[in-house]
Tab-separated table of C-alpha atoms in Angstrom:
chain	number	residue	atom	x	y	z
V	1	LYS	CA	-20.807	-73.171	58.634
V	2	TYR	CA	-18.688	-71.655	55.869
V	3	LYS	CA	-20.797	-68.465	55.851
V	4	ALA	CA	-20.599	-68.268	59.630
V	5	ARG	CA	-16.818	-68.353	59.562
V	6	LEU	CA	-16.818	-65.512	57.051
V	7	THR	CA	-18.960	-63.319	59.263
V	8	ILE	CA	-16.755	-63.676	62.336
V	9	MET	CA	-13.451	-63.041	60.542
V	10	SER	CA	-11.512	-60.162	62.069
V	11	ARG	CA	-10.656	-57.098	59.990
V	12	ASN	CA	-6.983	-58.086	60.069
V	13	ASN	CA	-7.835	-61.516	58.661
V	14	ILE	CA	-9.887	-59.909	55.898
V	15	TRP	CA	-6.969	-57.686	54.850
V	16	ALA	CA	-4.630	-60.687	54.931
V	17	HIS	CA	-6.909	-62.698	52.666
V	18	LEU	CA	-7.322	-59.771	50.292
V	19	ALA	CA	-3.547	-59.441	50.033
V	20	ILE	CA	-3.179	-63.142	49.249
V	21	ALA	CA	-5.904	-62.910	46.607
V	22	LEU	CA	-4.154	-59.938	44.973
V	23	VAL	CA	-0.880	-61.859	44.800
V	24	LEU	CA	-2.641	-64.850	43.218
V	25	VAL	CA	-4.249	-62.616	40.580
V	26	LEU	CA	-0.880	-61.061	39.695
V	27	VAL	CA	0.765	-64.498	39.462
V	28	ALA	CA	-2.010	-65.776	37.202
V	29	ALA	CA	-1.752	-62.731	34.954
V	30	PHE	CA	2.026	-63.087	34.698
V	31	ALA	CA	1.675	-66.798	33.911
V	32	GLY	CA	-0.807	-65.958	31.167
V	33	GLN	CA	1.655	-63.466	29.683
V	34	ILE	CA	4.395	-66.115	29.746
V	35	GLY	CA	2.002	-68.456	27.958
V	36	ARG	CA	1.464	-65.859	25.256
V	37	TRP	CA	5.210	-65.285	24.899
V	38	ARG	CA	5.769	-69.032	24.598
V	39	ARG	CA	3.084	-69.374	21.956
V	40	ASN	CA	4.657	-66.556	19.963
V	41	TRP	CA	8.072	-68.247	20.103
V	42	THR	CA	7.130	-71.847	19.353
V	43	PRO	CA	10.073	-73.651	17.673
V	44	VAL	CA	9.530	-74.452	13.996
V	45	LYS	CA	9.268	-78.144	13.086
V	46	GLN	CA	11.514	-79.727	10.472
V	47	SER	CA	10.010	-79.216	7.023
V	48	SER	CA	10.773	-82.768	5.912
V	49	SER	CA	8.523	-84.321	8.536
V	50	SER	CA	5.403	-86.043	7.351
V	51	PRO	CA	2.174	-85.669	9.348
V	52	GLU	CA	2.715	-89.159	10.746
V	53	THR	CA	6.323	-88.577	11.849
V	54	SER	CA	5.500	-85.138	13.257
V	55	ARG	CA	2.807	-86.716	15.413
V	56	ASP	CA	5.127	-89.536	16.504
V	57	SER	CA	7.795	-87.094	17.642
V	58	ASP	CA	5.384	-85.330	19.999
V	59	GLU	CA	5.013	-87.668	22.962
V	60	SER	CA	2.291	-85.687	24.718
V	61	GLU	CA	0.074	-85.563	21.635
V	62	GLU	CA	0.656	-89.225	20.825
V	63	SER	CA	-0.144	-90.403	24.331
V	64	SER	CA	-3.334	-88.353	24.470
V	65	SER	CA	-4.336	-89.791	21.111
V	66	ASP	CA	-3.782	-93.299	22.457
V	67	ASP	CA	-5.915	-92.463	25.488
V	68	ARG	CA	-8.723	-91.303	23.228
V	69	ARG	CA	-8.536	-94.504	21.205
V	70	ASP	CA	-8.615	-96.626	24.362
V	71	ASP	CA	-11.949	-95.052	25.303
V	72	HIS	CA	-13.588	-96.341	22.122
V	73	LYS	CA	-14.621	-99.792	21.027
V	74	ALA	CA	-12.861	-101.338	18.054
V	75	GLU	CA	-14.530	-100.587	14.721
V	76	VAL	CA	-13.979	-102.582	11.554
V	77	LEU	CA	-15.183	-102.188	7.983
V	78	VAL	CA	-16.547	-105.470	6.665
V	79	ARG	CA	-17.706	-106.089	3.116
V	80	PHE	CA	-19.821	-109.202	2.766
V	81	ARG	CA	-19.927	-111.196	-0.444
V	82	ALA	CA	-22.682	-110.759	-3.010
V	83	GLY	CA	-25.746	-112.751	-2.093
V	84	VAL	CA	-25.310	-112.478	1.678
V	85	THR	CA	-28.562	-110.943	2.918
V	86	GLN	CA	-28.846	-108.240	5.545
V	87	ASP	CA	-30.691	-110.712	7.750
V	88	ALA	CA	-27.743	-113.118	7.505
V	89	ILE	CA	-25.306	-110.298	8.306
V	90	GLU	CA	-27.283	-109.343	11.391
V	91	LYS	CA	-27.281	-112.956	12.565
V	92	ILE	CA	-23.504	-113.165	12.124
V	93	ALA	CA	-23.013	-109.994	14.170
V	94	GLN	CA	-25.402	-111.270	16.817
V	95	ARG	CA	-23.595	-114.615	17.005
V	96	LEU	CA	-20.280	-112.825	17.518
V	97	ASN	CA	-21.867	-110.419	20.015
V	98	ASP	CA	-21.033	-107.429	17.816
V	99	GLU	CA	-23.115	-104.464	16.710
V	100	ILE	CA	-23.742	-103.227	13.164
V	101	GLU	CA	-23.128	-99.519	13.610
V	102	ASP	CA	-23.742	-98.413	10.039
V	103	ARG	CA	-24.144	-99.448	6.404
V	104	ILE	CA	-22.308	-97.648	3.601
V	105	GLU	CA	-25.024	-97.180	1.010
V	106	ALA	CA	-22.737	-96.509	-1.951
V	107	ILE	CA	-20.998	-99.901	-1.609
V	108	ASP	CA	-23.105	-103.061	-1.625
V	109	GLY	CA	-22.488	-105.232	1.416
V	110	LEU	CA	-20.196	-102.799	3.263
V	111	ASP	CA	-20.966	-102.536	6.977
V	112	VAL	CA	-19.329	-100.829	9.935
V	113	ILE	CA	-19.078	-103.357	12.775
V	114	GLU	CA	-18.456	-102.348	16.384
V	115	ASP	CA	-16.917	-104.882	18.746
V	116	GLU	CA	-18.783	-105.462	22.017
V	117	ASN	CA	-16.311	-107.954	23.515
V	118	GLY	CA	-13.358	-105.748	24.424
V	119	LYS	CA	-11.169	-107.064	21.588
V	120	ASP	CA	-8.662	-104.974	19.682
V	121	ALA	CA	-9.305	-104.111	16.042
V	122	GLU	CA	-6.719	-106.582	14.740
V	123	SER	CA	-8.453	-109.502	16.460
V	124	VAL	CA	-11.878	-108.440	15.202
V	125	VAL	CA	-10.564	-108.095	11.636
V	126	ALA	CA	-9.044	-111.597	11.783
V	127	GLN	CA	-12.321	-112.979	13.095
V	128	TYR	CA	-14.335	-111.614	10.172
V	129	ARG	CA	-11.726	-112.434	7.530
V	130	ALA	CA	-12.056	-116.089	8.528
V	131	LEU	CA	-15.751	-116.149	7.644
V	132	PRO	CA	-16.695	-117.531	4.196
V	133	GLU	CA	-19.400	-114.850	3.854
V	134	VAL	CA	-16.817	-112.021	4.005
V	135	ASP	CA	-15.058	-110.486	0.998
V	136	TYR	CA	-12.728	-108.349	3.116
V	137	ALA	CA	-12.416	-106.829	6.585
V	138	GLU	CA	-10.182	-104.014	7.790
V	139	ALA	CA	-9.772	-101.688	10.739
V	140	ASN	CA	-11.382	-98.260	10.730
V	141	SER	CA	-7.942	-96.654	10.748
V	142	GLU	CA	-6.833	-93.096	11.450
V	143	ILE	CA	-6.164	-90.621	8.632
V	144	LYS	CA	-4.016	-87.476	8.817
V	145	LEU	CA	-3.885	-84.166	6.972
V	146	ASP	CA	-1.085	-83.754	4.414
V	147	HIS	CA	0.391	-80.397	5.360
V	148	ASP	CA	3.396	-79.128	7.279
V	149	ASP	CA	2.893	-76.606	10.091
V	150	SER	CA	6.414	-75.204	9.752
V	151	GLY	CA	6.793	-71.894	7.988
V	152	ARG	CA	3.360	-70.524	8.861
V	153	LYS	CA	3.157	-66.776	8.531
V	154	HIS	CA	0.428	-64.426	9.631
V	155	VAL	CA	-0.549	-61.852	7.017
V	156	HIS	CA	-2.986	-59.012	7.620
V	157	ALA	CA	-5.805	-58.499	5.144
V	158	ASP	CA	-4.740	-54.935	4.338
V	159	ASP	CA	-1.600	-56.211	2.559
V	160	GLU	CA	-1.536	-56.486	-1.262
V	161	LEU	CA	-2.185	-60.165	-0.896
V	162	PHE	CA	-2.604	-61.231	-4.492
V	163	PHE	CA	0.989	-60.377	-5.298
V	164	ARG	CA	2.085	-62.743	-2.548
V	165	GLN	CA	0.295	-65.569	-4.351
V	166	TRP	CA	3.219	-66.726	-6.452
V	167	GLY	CA	1.426	-69.939	-7.394
V	168	LEU	CA	-1.046	-67.893	-9.437
V	169	PHE	CA	1.364	-65.243	-10.710
V	170	ASN	CA	5.117	-65.544	-10.192
V	171	SER	CA	6.999	-62.392	-11.164
V	172	GLY	CA	10.151	-63.561	-9.407
V	173	GLN	CA	9.085	-62.125	-6.064
V	174	ASN	CA	10.886	-63.276	-2.906
V	175	GLY	CA	13.586	-65.183	-4.764
V	176	GLY	CA	11.233	-67.073	-7.052
V	177	ARG	CA	11.595	-67.733	-10.757
V	178	ALA	CA	9.377	-65.640	-13.003
V	179	GLY	CA	6.815	-67.786	-14.772
V	180	ALA	CA	7.010	-70.658	-12.277
V	181	ASP	CA	3.257	-70.567	-11.700
V	182	ILE	CA	0.040	-72.098	-13.043
V	183	SER	CA	-0.550	-69.223	-15.533
V	184	ALA	CA	-3.772	-68.253	-13.778
V	185	MET	CA	-3.956	-64.720	-15.159
V	186	ARG	CA	-3.962	-65.948	-18.751
V	187	ALA	CA	-6.575	-68.565	-17.853
V	188	TRP	CA	-8.804	-65.892	-16.299
V	189	ALA	CA	-8.913	-64.088	-19.649
V	190	VAL	CA	-10.930	-67.110	-20.818
V	191	THR	CA	-12.845	-68.113	-17.672
V	192	THR	CA	-12.876	-67.273	-13.977
V	193	GLY	CA	-15.053	-70.255	-13.164
V	194	SER	CA	-18.765	-70.859	-12.754
V	195	ASP	CA	-21.130	-70.953	-9.808
V	196	LYS	CA	-22.700	-73.993	-11.466
V	197	THR	CA	-19.580	-76.059	-10.684
V	198	VAL	CA	-19.414	-77.641	-7.219
V	199	VAL	CA	-16.168	-78.852	-5.619
V	200	ALA	CA	-16.390	-80.980	-2.475
V	201	VAL	CA	-13.598	-80.274	0.019
V	202	LEU	CA	-13.184	-83.331	2.277
V	203	ASP	CA	-11.200	-81.958	5.181
V	204	SER	CA	-11.550	-80.309	8.602
V	205	GLY	CA	-14.533	-78.278	7.426
V	206	VAL	CA	-14.587	-74.765	5.992
V	207	ASP	CA	-15.224	-71.400	7.628
V	208	TYR	CA	-18.200	-70.609	5.421
V	209	THR	CA	-18.525	-67.140	7.015
V	210	HIS	CA	-15.091	-65.988	5.814
V	211	PRO	CA	-15.617	-62.786	3.769
V	212	ASP	CA	-13.415	-64.125	0.975
V	213	LEU	CA	-15.324	-67.435	0.822
V	214	ALA	CA	-18.925	-66.732	1.838
V	215	ASN	CA	-20.216	-65.974	-1.666
V	216	ASN	CA	-18.635	-69.145	-3.052
V	217	ILE	CA	-20.001	-71.632	-0.503
V	218	TRP	CA	-22.469	-74.226	-1.760
V	219	THR	CA	-26.006	-74.010	-0.391
V	220	ARG	CA	-28.414	-76.906	-0.785
V	221	PRO	CA	-31.156	-75.924	-3.246
V	222	PRO	CA	-34.691	-76.068	-1.779
V	223	ILE	CA	-35.746	-78.601	-4.420
V	224	ILE	CA	-33.209	-81.108	-3.061
V	225	LYS	CA	-34.269	-82.897	0.093
V	226	ALA	CA	-32.184	-82.714	3.257
V	227	TYR	CA	-29.668	-85.519	3.639
V	228	GLN	CA	-30.988	-88.709	5.205
V	229	ASP	CA	-28.960	-91.744	6.239
V	230	ASP	CA	-31.090	-93.958	8.457
V	231	ASP	CA	-28.084	-95.322	10.341
V	232	LEU	CA	-25.958	-92.200	10.494
V	233	THR	CA	-28.821	-89.788	11.214
V	234	SER	CA	-31.414	-91.852	13.043
V	235	ASP	CA	-33.170	-88.773	14.439
V	236	GLY	CA	-34.280	-87.701	10.968
V	237	PRO	CA	-32.938	-85.709	8.017
V	238	ILE	CA	-29.858	-83.558	8.507
V	239	ASP	CA	-30.312	-79.885	7.631
V	240	ASP	CA	-27.267	-79.876	5.354
V	241	VAL	CA	-27.492	-76.248	4.296
V	242	HIS	CA	-23.807	-75.958	3.357
V	243	GLY	CA	-22.514	-79.509	3.680
V	244	PHE	CA	-22.052	-82.177	6.302
V	245	ASN	CA	-20.137	-82.752	9.553
V	246	LEU	CA	-19.143	-86.407	9.981
V	247	VAL	CA	-17.305	-85.736	13.245
V	248	GLU	CA	-20.462	-84.657	15.071
V	249	ASP	CA	-23.045	-86.146	12.676
V	250	ASN	CA	-24.798	-82.876	11.908
V	251	GLY	CA	-25.221	-80.354	9.117
V	252	ASP	CA	-22.690	-77.788	10.327
V	253	PRO	CA	-19.292	-78.229	8.602
V	254	MET	CA	-17.657	-75.249	10.336
V	255	ASP	CA	-13.870	-75.578	10.464
V	256	ASP	CA	-12.134	-75.685	13.855
V	257	ASN	CA	-8.662	-76.578	12.556
V	258	GLY	CA	-7.997	-74.176	9.665
V	259	HIS	CA	-6.671	-76.675	7.130
V	260	GLY	CA	-9.937	-77.087	5.236
V	261	THR	CA	-10.510	-73.330	5.075
V	262	HIS	CA	-7.016	-72.889	3.641
V	263	CYS	CA	-7.598	-75.527	0.951
V	264	ALA	CA	-11.003	-74.057	0.088
V	265	GLY	CA	-9.469	-70.621	-0.447
V	266	ILE	CA	-6.931	-71.983	-2.923
V	267	ILE	CA	-9.775	-73.451	-4.973
V	268	GLY	CA	-12.273	-70.653	-4.696
V	269	ALA	CA	-11.544	-67.527	-2.678
V	270	GLU	CA	-13.645	-64.842	-4.334
V	271	GLY	CA	-11.607	-62.919	-6.896
V	272	GLY	CA	-11.929	-59.302	-7.947
V	273	ASN	CA	-13.576	-58.224	-4.704
V	274	GLY	CA	-10.715	-56.075	-3.421
V	275	LEU	CA	-10.315	-58.325	-0.390
V	276	GLY	CA	-7.620	-60.754	0.679
V	277	VAL	CA	-6.655	-63.413	-1.833
V	278	ALA	CA	-7.935	-64.858	-5.099
V	279	GLY	CA	-8.726	-68.501	-5.662
V	280	VAL	CA	-7.956	-70.409	-8.841
V	281	ASN	CA	-11.690	-69.879	-9.445
V	282	TRP	CA	-13.251	-66.494	-8.761
V	283	ASN	CA	-16.653	-68.108	-9.147
V	284	VAL	CA	-17.324	-71.651	-7.936
V	285	LYS	CA	-19.258	-73.431	-5.228
V	286	ILE	CA	-17.371	-75.118	-2.393
V	287	MET	CA	-19.167	-77.989	-0.637
V	288	PRO	CA	-17.564	-78.413	2.824
V	289	LEU	CA	-17.383	-81.964	4.190
V	290	LYS	CA	-15.931	-82.106	7.695
V	291	PHE	CA	-14.515	-85.498	8.667
V	292	MET	CA	-11.329	-84.273	10.376
V	293	ASP	CA	-11.446	-83.004	13.946
V	294	GLU	CA	-9.754	-79.932	15.406
V	295	ASN	CA	-6.478	-81.885	15.697
V	296	GLY	CA	-6.467	-82.854	12.026
V	297	SER	CA	-7.391	-86.487	12.622
V	298	GLY	CA	-10.162	-88.503	11.018
V	299	THR	CA	-11.117	-92.105	10.348
V	300	THR	CA	-11.473	-94.243	7.261
V	301	LYS	CA	-15.142	-94.777	8.062
V	302	ASP	CA	-15.873	-91.037	8.170
V	303	ALA	CA	-13.924	-90.454	4.940
V	304	ILE	CA	-16.062	-93.128	3.277
V	305	GLU	CA	-19.242	-91.575	4.683
V	306	ALA	CA	-18.174	-88.164	3.357
V	307	ILE	CA	-17.627	-89.558	-0.138
V	308	ASN	CA	-20.938	-91.404	0.160
V	309	TYR	CA	-22.567	-88.026	0.913
V	310	VAL	CA	-21.046	-86.511	-2.245
V	311	ILE	CA	-22.308	-89.426	-4.334
V	312	ASP	CA	-25.773	-89.040	-2.795
V	313	ARG	CA	-25.878	-85.307	-3.556
V	314	LYS	CA	-24.644	-85.938	-7.110
V	315	ARG	CA	-27.434	-88.469	-7.637
V	316	ALA	CA	-29.911	-85.951	-6.211
V	317	GLY	CA	-28.994	-83.431	-8.905
V	318	VAL	CA	-26.130	-81.383	-7.420
V	319	ASN	CA	-23.430	-80.738	-10.037
V	320	VAL	CA	-20.586	-81.870	-7.773
V	321	ARG	CA	-17.862	-83.191	-10.076
V	322	ILE	CA	-14.674	-82.895	-8.014
V	323	ILE	CA	-13.526	-84.123	-4.608
V	324	SER	CA	-10.409	-82.436	-3.203
V	325	ALA	CA	-8.632	-84.637	-0.644
V	326	SER	CA	-5.587	-83.149	1.110
V	327	TRP	CA	-4.978	-86.034	3.530
V	328	GLY	CA	-3.770	-89.591	3.573
V	329	SER	CA	-2.339	-92.662	5.235
V	330	THR	CA	0.156	-95.416	4.528
V	331	ILE	CA	-2.582	-97.954	5.290
V	332	LYS	CA	-4.461	-99.272	2.271
V	333	SER	CA	-8.218	-99.536	2.705
V	334	ARG	CA	-10.161	-101.583	0.170
V	335	ALA	CA	-13.378	-100.021	1.437
V	336	LEU	CA	-12.070	-96.510	0.758
V	337	GLU	CA	-10.857	-97.637	-2.655
V	338	ASP	CA	-14.296	-99.075	-3.432
V	339	VAL	CA	-16.151	-95.866	-2.605
V	340	ILE	CA	-13.688	-93.720	-4.619
V	341	ARG	CA	-14.203	-96.073	-7.560
V	342	LYS	CA	-17.956	-95.657	-7.112
V	343	ALA	CA	-17.500	-91.874	-7.171
V	344	GLY	CA	-15.702	-92.242	-10.491
V	345	GLU	CA	-18.635	-94.196	-11.872
V	346	GLU	CA	-20.778	-91.182	-10.952
V	347	GLY	CA	-18.479	-88.868	-12.938
V	348	ILE	CA	-16.566	-87.469	-9.946
V	349	LEU	CA	-12.832	-86.690	-10.165
V	350	PHE	CA	-10.852	-87.455	-6.987
V	351	VAL	CA	-7.773	-85.229	-6.497
V	352	ALA	CA	-5.460	-86.426	-3.704
V	353	ALA	CA	-2.269	-85.288	-1.974
V	354	ALA	CA	0.802	-87.436	-2.657
V	355	GLY	CA	2.095	-86.976	0.910
V	356	ASN	CA	4.882	-85.138	2.720
V	357	ALA	CA	7.429	-87.822	3.622
V	358	SER	CA	9.964	-87.048	0.829
V	359	SER	CA	9.460	-90.626	-0.311
V	360	ASP	CA	8.778	-92.591	-3.489
V	361	ASN	CA	5.131	-93.625	-3.638
V	362	ASP	CA	6.009	-96.264	-6.235
V	363	ARG	CA	7.815	-98.101	-3.434
V	364	ALA	CA	5.883	-96.972	-0.357
V	365	PRO	CA	2.322	-96.046	-1.390
V	366	HIS	CA	0.383	-93.218	0.212
V	367	TYR	CA	-3.399	-93.606	0.131
V	368	PRO	CA	-5.815	-92.527	-1.276
V	369	ALA	CA	-3.410	-90.878	-3.762
V	370	SER	CA	-1.850	-94.242	-4.678
V	371	TYR	CA	-5.073	-95.993	-5.671
V	372	ASP	CA	-4.735	-97.010	-9.322
V	373	LEU	CA	-8.155	-95.739	-10.378
V	374	GLY	CA	-9.200	-93.882	-13.500
V	375	ASN	CA	-10.709	-90.973	-11.559
V	376	VAL	CA	-7.773	-90.363	-9.173
V	377	ILE	CA	-5.051	-87.747	-9.653
V	378	SER	CA	-2.109	-87.808	-7.237
V	379	VAL	CA	-0.443	-84.425	-6.678
V	380	ALA	CA	3.144	-83.572	-5.688
V	381	ALA	CA	4.356	-80.112	-4.637
V	382	VAL	CA	6.829	-77.698	-6.219
V	383	ASN	CA	8.348	-74.511	-4.823
V	384	ARG	CA	8.469	-71.008	-6.318
V	385	ASN	CA	11.477	-72.039	-8.438
V	386	ASP	CA	9.721	-75.020	-10.042
V	387	GLN	CA	11.773	-77.483	-8.003
V	388	LEU	CA	10.175	-80.501	-6.369
V	389	ALA	CA	9.547	-79.421	-2.764
V	390	SER	CA	11.930	-81.066	-0.308
V	391	PHE	CA	9.077	-82.584	1.697
V	392	SER	CA	7.008	-83.809	-1.251
V	393	ASN	CA	6.408	-87.444	-2.080
V	394	TYR	CA	6.843	-88.410	-5.716
V	395	GLY	CA	6.448	-91.417	-7.995
V	396	ALA	CA	7.234	-91.872	-11.670
V	397	LYS	CA	4.217	-94.161	-12.014
V	398	SER	CA	1.956	-93.430	-9.051
V	399	VAL	CA	2.078	-89.607	-8.856
V	400	GLN	CA	0.666	-87.836	-11.885
V	401	VAL	CA	1.347	-84.114	-11.618
V	402	ALA	CA	2.770	-81.318	-9.453
V	403	ALA	CA	1.419	-77.943	-8.344
V	404	PRO	CA	2.584	-75.057	-6.117
V	405	GLY	CA	2.907	-76.223	-2.518
V	406	GLU	CA	5.361	-74.013	-0.605
V	407	GLU	CA	4.564	-70.680	1.073
V	408	ILE	CA	0.991	-70.767	-0.174
V	409	LEU	CA	-1.165	-67.906	1.059
V	410	SER	CA	-4.868	-68.569	1.542
V	411	THR	CA	-7.870	-68.071	3.783
V	412	TRP	CA	-7.750	-68.984	7.477
V	413	LEU	CA	-9.896	-69.090	10.578
V	414	GLU	CA	-11.293	-65.922	12.166
V	415	HIS	CA	-11.501	-64.281	8.710
V	416	ASP	CA	-7.727	-64.253	8.474
V	417	PHE	CA	-5.087	-65.328	5.914
V	418	ARG	CA	-2.004	-67.531	6.359
V	419	GLU	CA	0.778	-69.276	4.503
V	420	LEU	CA	1.138	-73.058	4.682
V	421	LYS	CA	3.117	-75.631	2.772
V	422	GLY	CA	2.502	-79.233	1.837
V	423	THR	CA	1.043	-81.427	-0.863
V	424	SER	CA	-2.190	-80.453	0.900
V	425	MET	CA	-1.786	-77.027	-0.676
V	426	ALA	CA	-0.785	-78.373	-4.094
V	427	THR	CA	-3.884	-80.568	-4.319
V	428	PRO	CA	-6.509	-77.757	-4.364
V	429	PHE	CA	-4.596	-76.007	-7.163
V	430	VAL	CA	-5.299	-79.050	-9.327
V	431	SER	CA	-8.896	-79.266	-8.080
V	432	GLY	CA	-9.296	-75.591	-8.940
V	433	VAL	CA	-7.988	-75.995	-12.486
V	434	ALA	CA	-10.321	-78.972	-12.952
V	435	ALA	CA	-13.207	-76.694	-11.936
V	436	LEU	CA	-12.116	-74.079	-14.496
V	437	ILE	CA	-12.246	-76.746	-17.204
V	438	LEU	CA	-15.734	-77.802	-16.119
V	439	SER	CA	-16.913	-74.186	-16.215
V	440	GLN	CA	-16.362	-74.418	-19.979
V	441	ASN	CA	-17.664	-77.960	-20.443
V	442	PRO	CA	-19.878	-79.048	-17.510
V	443	ASN	CA	-20.654	-82.453	-19.036
V	444	LEU	CA	-17.064	-83.476	-19.741
V	445	PRO	CA	-16.610	-87.163	-18.771
V	446	VAL	CA	-14.292	-87.733	-15.833
V	447	SER	CA	-11.770	-89.619	-17.988
V	448	ASP	CA	-11.553	-86.676	-20.402
V	449	LEU	CA	-11.315	-84.188	-17.541
V	450	ARG	CA	-8.392	-86.102	-16.053
V	451	ALA	CA	-6.674	-86.391	-19.437
V	452	LYS	CA	-7.112	-82.670	-20.132
V	453	LEU	CA	-5.428	-81.796	-16.838
V	454	LEU	CA	-2.481	-84.130	-17.385
V	455	ASN	CA	-1.969	-83.283	-21.062
V	456	SER	CA	-1.759	-79.536	-20.446
V	457	VAL	CA	1.146	-79.413	-17.977
V	458	ASP	CA	4.323	-77.371	-18.273
V	459	PRO	CA	7.222	-79.844	-18.603
V	460	ILE	CA	9.614	-79.229	-15.701
V	461	PRO	CA	13.143	-80.730	-15.679
V	462	SER	CA	13.104	-81.326	-11.912
V	463	LEU	CA	9.934	-83.419	-12.292
V	464	LYS	CA	11.256	-85.770	-14.953
V	465	GLY	CA	11.103	-89.266	-13.485
V	466	LYS	CA	9.280	-87.896	-10.427
V	467	VAL	CA	5.704	-87.596	-11.736
V	468	SER	CA	4.181	-89.457	-14.665
V	469	SER	CA	3.234	-86.313	-16.622
V	470	GLY	CA	6.682	-84.816	-16.068
V	471	GLY	CA	5.184	-81.442	-15.318
V	472	ARG	CA	3.451	-78.804	-13.237
V	473	ILE	CA	-0.194	-77.919	-13.798
V	474	ASN	CA	-0.950	-75.073	-16.239
V	475	ALA	CA	-4.410	-73.504	-16.033
V	476	ALA	CA	-4.069	-71.441	-19.208
V	477	LYS	CA	-3.289	-74.477	-21.340
V	478	ALA	CA	-6.048	-76.470	-19.642
V	479	VAL	CA	-8.731	-73.949	-20.652
V	480	GLY	CA	-7.301	-73.281	-24.109
V	481	ALA	CA	-5.857	-69.837	-23.420
V	482	ASP	CA	-2.390	-70.830	-24.695
């Protein structure tokens, strides 16, 4: 019938419809242009906002996040006491009409339980905590990235980008203080890193095709079997060529947010190639672990699974000695603490962002940076004048060191480069210096690696009483150049 009506339309009607269509096209095009103008003139957020408060202030984002959570069943992390068999655990879940979604291999007795009764996470946690067989139970809570979107700048690759990297070499450019940097150039006279050192970046993934990163991306050696987790990857081994994607449970850790790519570039953008920026390491291998989605949100469970992956690869023979974690939450997870402790037992240093709430972590902890573990380093941010950044968390006891974290230029999506600020940016500076140390001494125990980093800082007056070392990281001292 519709085709018949078209065939009997008069010529006048045809011209009328064509005119209407033309108007609609012009309106759509104009609306698109307005959209582009609006995107180019987005108001800048307050720099003191933490990721949590920034999210809370945006009602549309928060409501959509709530809607997404409502579509999912409650998940809890339950660690059963020693001696409780898997058969007994399955019977408990069956009795409560719940499903065991996964087991965390690195931690004995740790299971991911999915509620099948329509209860909220708090009720499910209380239910399991009441059982004598349970050591602890907690919600699979949300985790956020530790960076601030305000102050982003777009920089074209044909600029002299290295001399915008004040964190590596501060000559006093753009109002900075000469020498307020990590002394990278003096460190590079001793070592520019090693492709035998692997740094795991737990984040939103990494653009492993970026020209300034591609040569420094970890590739699974053929002698090491593809990753297999019978619960997580029930269809068989994951072809983890460059890392792992916990968001989609596959072997493609491509970044769709940008944050992880930025952090990776700070650690290991290829140096001396005449392109873009230089990382703290010119030579290193970045292992991308994607557990954050395109909105910069992840879960405790996926963070644990990502760390479990690193431990598995380390046990398989990969020389992965550092985890760089530029994210956090005010919620303490014993399960996350357990798996980070396990990583330490495997000789893996865990470098974590102190947070961006301008608060004292001694009083209001920020996790995982606030875990009191021998393999954890908590990192605050300083600006180009060696002042504690206005947004940065601190803690005389719970935060160990500071690193550059304002106006930090690094790699970005679509083979681009951008400036960001946050303790997220400070963290990979410390991870990068740790990798430089390991390039000299690959078998250095994690306790000695941590001590070497903290004992080689530059004392900074503004950091006295703010971080336990009282200083900002110094790469040259760390590798013995000074």
